[in-house]
Short mmCIF file of C-alpha atoms and ligand atoms in Angstrom, two decimals:
data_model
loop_
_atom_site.label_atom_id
_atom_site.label_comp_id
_atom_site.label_asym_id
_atom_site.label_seq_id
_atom_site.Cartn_x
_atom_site.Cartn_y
_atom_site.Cartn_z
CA UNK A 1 12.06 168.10 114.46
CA UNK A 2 14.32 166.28 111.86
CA UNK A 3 17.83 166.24 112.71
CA UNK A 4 20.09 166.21 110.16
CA UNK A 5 22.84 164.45 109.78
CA UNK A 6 23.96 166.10 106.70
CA UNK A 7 24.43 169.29 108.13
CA UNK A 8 25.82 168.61 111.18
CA UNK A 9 28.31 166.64 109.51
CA UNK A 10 29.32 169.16 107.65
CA UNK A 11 29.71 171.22 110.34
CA UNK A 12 32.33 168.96 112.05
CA UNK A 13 33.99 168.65 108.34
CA UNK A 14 34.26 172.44 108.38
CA UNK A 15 35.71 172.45 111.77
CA UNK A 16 38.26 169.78 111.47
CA UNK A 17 39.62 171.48 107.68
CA UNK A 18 40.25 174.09 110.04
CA UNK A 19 42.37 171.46 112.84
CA UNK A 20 43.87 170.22 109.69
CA UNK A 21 45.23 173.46 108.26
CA UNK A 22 46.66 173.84 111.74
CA UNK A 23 48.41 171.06 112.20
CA UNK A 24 50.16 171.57 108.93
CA UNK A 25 50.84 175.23 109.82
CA UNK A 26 52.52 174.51 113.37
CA UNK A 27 54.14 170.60 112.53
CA UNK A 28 54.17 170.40 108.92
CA UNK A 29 52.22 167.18 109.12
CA UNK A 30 49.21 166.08 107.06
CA UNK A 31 47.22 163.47 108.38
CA UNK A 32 46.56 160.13 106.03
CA UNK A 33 44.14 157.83 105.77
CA UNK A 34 44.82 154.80 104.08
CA UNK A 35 41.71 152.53 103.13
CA UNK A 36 42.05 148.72 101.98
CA UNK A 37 39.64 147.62 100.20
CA UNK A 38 39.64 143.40 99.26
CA UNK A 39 37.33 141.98 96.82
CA UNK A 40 34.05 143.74 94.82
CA UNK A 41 31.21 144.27 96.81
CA UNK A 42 29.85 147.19 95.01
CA UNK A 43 28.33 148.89 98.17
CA UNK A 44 31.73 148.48 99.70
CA UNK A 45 33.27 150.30 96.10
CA UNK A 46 30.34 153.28 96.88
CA UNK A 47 31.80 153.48 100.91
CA UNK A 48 35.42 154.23 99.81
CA UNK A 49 34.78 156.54 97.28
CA UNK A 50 32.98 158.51 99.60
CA UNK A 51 35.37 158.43 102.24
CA UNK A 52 38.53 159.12 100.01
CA UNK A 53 36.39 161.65 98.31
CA UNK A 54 35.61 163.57 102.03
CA UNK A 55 39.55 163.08 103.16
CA UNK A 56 40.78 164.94 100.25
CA UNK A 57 38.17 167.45 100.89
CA UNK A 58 38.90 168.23 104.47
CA UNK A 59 42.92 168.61 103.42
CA UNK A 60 43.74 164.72 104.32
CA UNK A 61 45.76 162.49 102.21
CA UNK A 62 44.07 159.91 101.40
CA UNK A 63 45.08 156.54 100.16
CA UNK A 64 43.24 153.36 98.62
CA UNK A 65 44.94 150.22 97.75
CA UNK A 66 42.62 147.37 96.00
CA UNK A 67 43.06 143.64 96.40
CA UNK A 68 42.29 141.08 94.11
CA UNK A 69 39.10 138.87 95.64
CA UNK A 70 41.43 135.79 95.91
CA UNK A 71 43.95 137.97 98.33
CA UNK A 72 44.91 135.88 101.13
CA UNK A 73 44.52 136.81 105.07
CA UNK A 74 48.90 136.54 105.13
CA UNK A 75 49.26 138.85 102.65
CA UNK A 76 46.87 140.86 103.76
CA UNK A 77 48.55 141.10 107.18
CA UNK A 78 51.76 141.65 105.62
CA UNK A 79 50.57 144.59 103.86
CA UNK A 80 49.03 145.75 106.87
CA UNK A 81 52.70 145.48 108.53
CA UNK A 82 53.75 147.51 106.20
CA UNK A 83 51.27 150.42 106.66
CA UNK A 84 51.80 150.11 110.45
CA UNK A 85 55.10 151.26 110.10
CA UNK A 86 54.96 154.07 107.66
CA UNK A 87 54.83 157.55 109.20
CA UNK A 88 53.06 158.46 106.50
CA UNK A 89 49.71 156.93 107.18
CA UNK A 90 48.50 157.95 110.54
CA UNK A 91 44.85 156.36 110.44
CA UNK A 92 44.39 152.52 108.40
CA UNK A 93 40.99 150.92 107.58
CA UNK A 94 40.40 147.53 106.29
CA UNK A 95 37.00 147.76 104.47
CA UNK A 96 34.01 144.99 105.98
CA UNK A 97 32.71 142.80 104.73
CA UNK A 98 36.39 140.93 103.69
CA UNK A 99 36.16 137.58 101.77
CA UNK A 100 34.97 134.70 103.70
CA UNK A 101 38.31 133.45 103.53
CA UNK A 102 40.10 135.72 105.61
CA UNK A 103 39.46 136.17 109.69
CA UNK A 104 37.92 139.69 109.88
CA UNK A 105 39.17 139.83 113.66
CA UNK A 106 42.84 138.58 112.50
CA UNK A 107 43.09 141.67 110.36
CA UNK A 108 41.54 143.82 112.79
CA UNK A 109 44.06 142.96 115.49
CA UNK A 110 47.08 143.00 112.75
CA UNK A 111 46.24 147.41 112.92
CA UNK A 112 48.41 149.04 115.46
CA UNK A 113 45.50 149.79 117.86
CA UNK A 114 47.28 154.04 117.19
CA UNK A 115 45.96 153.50 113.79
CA UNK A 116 42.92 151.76 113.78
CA UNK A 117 40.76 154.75 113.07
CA UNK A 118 37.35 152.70 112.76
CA UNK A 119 38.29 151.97 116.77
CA UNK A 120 37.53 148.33 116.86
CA UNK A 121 41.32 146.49 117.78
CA UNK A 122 40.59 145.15 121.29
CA UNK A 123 42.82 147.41 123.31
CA UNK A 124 40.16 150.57 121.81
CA UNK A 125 37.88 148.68 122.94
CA UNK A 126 39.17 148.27 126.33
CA UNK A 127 40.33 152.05 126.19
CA UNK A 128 36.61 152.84 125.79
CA UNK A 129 35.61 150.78 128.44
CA UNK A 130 37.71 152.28 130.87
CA UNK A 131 36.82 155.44 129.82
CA UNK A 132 40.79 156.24 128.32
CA UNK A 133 41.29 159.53 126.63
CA UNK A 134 43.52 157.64 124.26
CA UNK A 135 40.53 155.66 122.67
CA UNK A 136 39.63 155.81 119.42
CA UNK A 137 35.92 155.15 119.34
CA UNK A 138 34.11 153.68 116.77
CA UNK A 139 32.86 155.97 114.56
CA UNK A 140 28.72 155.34 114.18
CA UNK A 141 28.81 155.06 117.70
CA UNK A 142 30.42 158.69 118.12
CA UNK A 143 27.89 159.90 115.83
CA UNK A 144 25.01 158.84 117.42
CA UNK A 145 26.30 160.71 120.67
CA UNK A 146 26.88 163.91 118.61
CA UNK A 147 23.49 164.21 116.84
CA UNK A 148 21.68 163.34 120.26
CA UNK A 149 23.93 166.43 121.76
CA UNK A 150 22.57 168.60 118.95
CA UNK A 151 18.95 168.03 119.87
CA UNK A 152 19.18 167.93 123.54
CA UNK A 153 22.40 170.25 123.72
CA UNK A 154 25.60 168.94 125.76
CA UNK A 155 24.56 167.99 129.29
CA UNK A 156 22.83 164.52 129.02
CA UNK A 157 22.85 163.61 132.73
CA UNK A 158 20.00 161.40 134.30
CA UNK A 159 18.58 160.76 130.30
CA UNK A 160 17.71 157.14 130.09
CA UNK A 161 18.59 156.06 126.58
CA UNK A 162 17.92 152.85 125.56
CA UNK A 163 19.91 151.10 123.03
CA UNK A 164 18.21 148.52 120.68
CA UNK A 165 21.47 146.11 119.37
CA UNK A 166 24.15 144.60 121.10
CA UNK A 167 26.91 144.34 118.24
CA UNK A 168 30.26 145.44 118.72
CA UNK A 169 30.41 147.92 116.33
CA UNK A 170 27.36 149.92 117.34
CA UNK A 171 24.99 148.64 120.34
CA UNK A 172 27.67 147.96 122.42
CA UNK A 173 30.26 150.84 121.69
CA UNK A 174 27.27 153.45 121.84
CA UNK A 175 25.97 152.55 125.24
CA UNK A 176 29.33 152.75 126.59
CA UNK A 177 29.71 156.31 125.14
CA UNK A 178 25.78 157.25 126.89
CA UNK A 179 27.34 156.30 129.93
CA UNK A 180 29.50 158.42 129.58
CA UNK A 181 27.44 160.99 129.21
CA UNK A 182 25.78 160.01 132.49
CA UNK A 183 22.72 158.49 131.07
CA UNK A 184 21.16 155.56 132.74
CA UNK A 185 21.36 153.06 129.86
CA UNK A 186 19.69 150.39 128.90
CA UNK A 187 20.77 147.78 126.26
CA UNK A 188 18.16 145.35 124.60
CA UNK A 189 18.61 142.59 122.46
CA UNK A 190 17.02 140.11 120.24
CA UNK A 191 16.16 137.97 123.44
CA UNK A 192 14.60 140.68 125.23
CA UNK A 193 11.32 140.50 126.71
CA UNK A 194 8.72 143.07 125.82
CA UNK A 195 10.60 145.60 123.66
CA UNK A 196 7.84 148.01 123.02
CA UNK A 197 7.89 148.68 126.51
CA UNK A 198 11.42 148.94 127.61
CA UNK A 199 11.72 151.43 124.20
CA UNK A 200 8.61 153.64 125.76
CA UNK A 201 11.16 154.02 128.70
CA UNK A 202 13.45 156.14 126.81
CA UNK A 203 14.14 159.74 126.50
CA UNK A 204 16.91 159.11 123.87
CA UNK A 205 16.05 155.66 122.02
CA UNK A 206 18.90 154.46 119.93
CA UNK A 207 17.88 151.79 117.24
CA UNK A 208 20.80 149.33 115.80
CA UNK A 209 19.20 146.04 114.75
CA UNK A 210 18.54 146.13 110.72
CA UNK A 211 15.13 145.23 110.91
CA UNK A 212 13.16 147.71 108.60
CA UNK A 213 10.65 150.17 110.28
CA UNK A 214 10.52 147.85 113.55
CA UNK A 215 10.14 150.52 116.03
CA UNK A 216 6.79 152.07 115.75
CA UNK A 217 5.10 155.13 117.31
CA UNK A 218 3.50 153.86 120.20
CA UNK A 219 6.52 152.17 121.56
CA UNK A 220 8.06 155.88 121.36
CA UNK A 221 7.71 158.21 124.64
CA UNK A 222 6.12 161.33 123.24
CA UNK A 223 9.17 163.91 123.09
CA UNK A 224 11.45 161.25 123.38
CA UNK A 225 14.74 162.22 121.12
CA UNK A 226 15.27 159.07 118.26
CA UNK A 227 18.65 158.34 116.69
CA UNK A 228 18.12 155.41 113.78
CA UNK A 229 21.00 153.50 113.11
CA UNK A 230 19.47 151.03 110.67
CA UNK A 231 20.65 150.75 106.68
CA UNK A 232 18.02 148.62 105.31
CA UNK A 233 16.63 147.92 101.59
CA UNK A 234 13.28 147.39 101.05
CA UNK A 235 10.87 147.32 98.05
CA UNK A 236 8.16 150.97 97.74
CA UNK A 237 5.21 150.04 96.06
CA UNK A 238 6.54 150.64 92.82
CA UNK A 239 9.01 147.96 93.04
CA UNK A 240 11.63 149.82 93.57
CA UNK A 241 14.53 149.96 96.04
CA UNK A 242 13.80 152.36 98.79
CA UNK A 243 16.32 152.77 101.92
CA UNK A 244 15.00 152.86 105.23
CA UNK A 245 15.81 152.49 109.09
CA UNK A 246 14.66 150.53 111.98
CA UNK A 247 12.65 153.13 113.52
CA UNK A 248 9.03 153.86 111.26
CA UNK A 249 9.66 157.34 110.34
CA UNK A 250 6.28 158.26 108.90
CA UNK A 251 4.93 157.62 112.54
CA UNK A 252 7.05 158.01 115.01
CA UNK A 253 8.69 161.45 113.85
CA UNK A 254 4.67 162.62 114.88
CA UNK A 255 5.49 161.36 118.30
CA UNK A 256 9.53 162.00 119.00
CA UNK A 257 10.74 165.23 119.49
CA UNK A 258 13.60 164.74 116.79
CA UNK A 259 14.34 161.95 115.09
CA UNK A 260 17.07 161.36 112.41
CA UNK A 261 16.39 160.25 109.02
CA UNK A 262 17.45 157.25 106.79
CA UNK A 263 19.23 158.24 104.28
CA UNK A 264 20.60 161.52 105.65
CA UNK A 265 20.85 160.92 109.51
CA UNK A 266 23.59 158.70 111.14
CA UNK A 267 25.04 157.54 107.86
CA UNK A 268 27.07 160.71 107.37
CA UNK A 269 28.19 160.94 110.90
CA UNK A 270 29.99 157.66 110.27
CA UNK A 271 32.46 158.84 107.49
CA UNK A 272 32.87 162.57 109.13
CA UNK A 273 33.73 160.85 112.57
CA UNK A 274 36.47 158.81 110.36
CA UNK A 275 38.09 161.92 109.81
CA UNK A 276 37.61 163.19 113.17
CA UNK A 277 39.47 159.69 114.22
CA UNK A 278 42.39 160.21 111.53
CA UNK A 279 42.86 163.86 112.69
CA UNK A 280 43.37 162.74 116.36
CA UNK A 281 45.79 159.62 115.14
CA UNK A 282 47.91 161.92 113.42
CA UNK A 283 47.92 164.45 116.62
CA UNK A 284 48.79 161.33 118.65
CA UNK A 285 51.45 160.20 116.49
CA UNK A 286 52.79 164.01 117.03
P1 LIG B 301 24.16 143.32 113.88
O1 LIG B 301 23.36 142.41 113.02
O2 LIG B 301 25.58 143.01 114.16
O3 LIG B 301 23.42 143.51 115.27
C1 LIG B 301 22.03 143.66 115.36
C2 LIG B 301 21.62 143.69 116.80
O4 LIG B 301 20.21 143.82 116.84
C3 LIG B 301 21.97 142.42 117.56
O5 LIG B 301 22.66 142.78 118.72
C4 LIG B 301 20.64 141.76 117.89
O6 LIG B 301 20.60 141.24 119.21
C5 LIG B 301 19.65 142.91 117.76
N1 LIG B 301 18.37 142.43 117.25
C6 LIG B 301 18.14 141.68 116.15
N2 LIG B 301 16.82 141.44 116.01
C7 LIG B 301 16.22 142.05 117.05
C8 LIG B 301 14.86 142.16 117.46
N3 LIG B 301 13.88 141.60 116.77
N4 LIG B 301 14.61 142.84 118.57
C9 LIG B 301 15.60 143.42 119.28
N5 LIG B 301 16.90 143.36 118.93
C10 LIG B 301 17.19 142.68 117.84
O7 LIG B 301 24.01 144.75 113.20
P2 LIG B 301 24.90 146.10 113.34
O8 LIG B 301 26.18 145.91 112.62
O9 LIG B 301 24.92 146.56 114.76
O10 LIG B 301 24.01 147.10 112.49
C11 LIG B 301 22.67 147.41 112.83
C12 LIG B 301 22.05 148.24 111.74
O11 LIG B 301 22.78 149.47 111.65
C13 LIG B 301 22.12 147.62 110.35
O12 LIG B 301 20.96 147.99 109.64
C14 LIG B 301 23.33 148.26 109.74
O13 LIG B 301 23.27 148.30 108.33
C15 LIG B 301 23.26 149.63 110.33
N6 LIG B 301 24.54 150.34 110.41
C16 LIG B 301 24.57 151.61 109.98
C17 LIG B 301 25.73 152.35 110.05
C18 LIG B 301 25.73 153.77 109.59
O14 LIG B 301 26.77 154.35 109.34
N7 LIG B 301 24.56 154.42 109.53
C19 LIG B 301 26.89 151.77 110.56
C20 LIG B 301 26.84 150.47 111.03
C21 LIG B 301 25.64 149.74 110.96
#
């Protein structure tokens, strides 16, 4: 079974342009996202318009302010100052990759962790860890957890998932959130021994590396549930570009019992669990 990111997504859209209609109703507040986007890396140009594009749709305000290339990291933190304290703007992202000039972890940490709505200031971090209501979780992460919930429904107790990347913006985040969910969780790595193996150990497998079609069928339990993380070019046989993830779709959605798709699977988690982050800033800030 294919599960589909598109549609679930829009289900949570649906839900919170409900939450948002609310909230204006009973406070007279409308949340706002603000994105900053430094430089032109076209992909980066195609991920804001799609997020300012969603925030308006859900009821949002939605912001972007664009900076020259040659903007440096001070005035990029003073800006940032600024945004902190307007009670306007209730969630802030500072679009990656950021010109190799500027510390990406300066400007993280120069967010008010109460607006940092892609969840990755330290003290979210730390609020995850813990296991603090008042975290704001990284968004892919979240994603992940909510599209293995609609396969396997809510109770995830005892599932071993096993998480393939370590970064801080998925691997890690989205084993914490498993545990959570009392799965027993496993976490490989690039220096892990025998990867086919401790994959064929999962009932939920999790892939975040960026290594196109690495995971293949027979390192896939059969009925095992698959959530693919990976965004990765390659060439079809025509030449042209073709997106795919890091598990091998072709085979292993024979073998899994659902399995998301690249394009269409975790990607549009990721912008709709933005929202969901900006919604709960604003209800915070309340
Ligand atoms: P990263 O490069 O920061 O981390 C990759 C991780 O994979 C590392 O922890 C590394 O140890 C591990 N790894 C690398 N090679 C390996 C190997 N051969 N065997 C086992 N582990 C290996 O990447 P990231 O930022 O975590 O992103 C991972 C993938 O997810 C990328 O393709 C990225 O584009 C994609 N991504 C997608 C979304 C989305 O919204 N769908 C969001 C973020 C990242």
């Amino acid at each position: 079974m294919i599960i589909d990111g598109k549609i679930v997504a829009q289900e949570l859209r649906s839900k919170l342009k409900l939450q948002v209609q609310e909230l204006k109703a009973k406070h007279n507040i409308t949340p706002g996202l603000t994105v900053v986007l430094v430089g032109d890396d076209p992909a980066s140009h195609v991920y804001v318009r799609n997020k300012i594009k969603q925030t308006t749709e859900v009821g949002m305000i939605s912001n972007e302010i664009r900076l020259a290339e040659k903007t440096t990291e001070e005035e990029l933190i003073e800006l940032l100052h600024g945004l902190n304290n307007d009670d306007d703007v209730h969630g802030i992202l500072v679009q990656l990759p950021l010109p190799k000039h500027i510390n990406e972890q300066a400007i993280i940490t120069s967010i008010i962790p109460e607006k940092d709505v892609d969840g990755f200031h330290a003290m979210n971090s730390g609020h995850l860890l813990n296991g603090d209501a008042e975290a704001l979780v990284p968004c892919t992460p979240q994603g992940c957890v909510i599209l293995a919930k609609k396969h396997l429904g809510n109770d995830l107790s005892g599932k071993h998932a096993v998480i393939v990347g370590r970064s801080n913006i998925v691997g890690k985040p989205v084993s914490l959130l498993f545990l959570q969910e009392n799965c027993t969780v496993t976490v490989a790595h690039s220096r892990s021994t025998d990867l086919p193996a401790l994959c064929r150990q999962a009932d939920i497998l999790v892939a975040a590396v960026g290594r196109p079609l690495m995971i293949k069928a027979d390192w896939v339990k059969p009925g095992a549930t698959v959530i693919d993380v990976g965004i990765n070019h390659i060439e079809d046989e025509q030449g042209k570009d073709k997106l795919v993830g890091d598990v091998d779709f072709a085979e292993v959605s024979k073998v899994a019992s659902g399995i998301t798709p690249v394009p269409g699977g975790v990607g549009p988690m990721t912008i709709a669990c933005l929202l969901k982050n900006t919604l709960r800033a604003a209800k915070q800030h309340l």
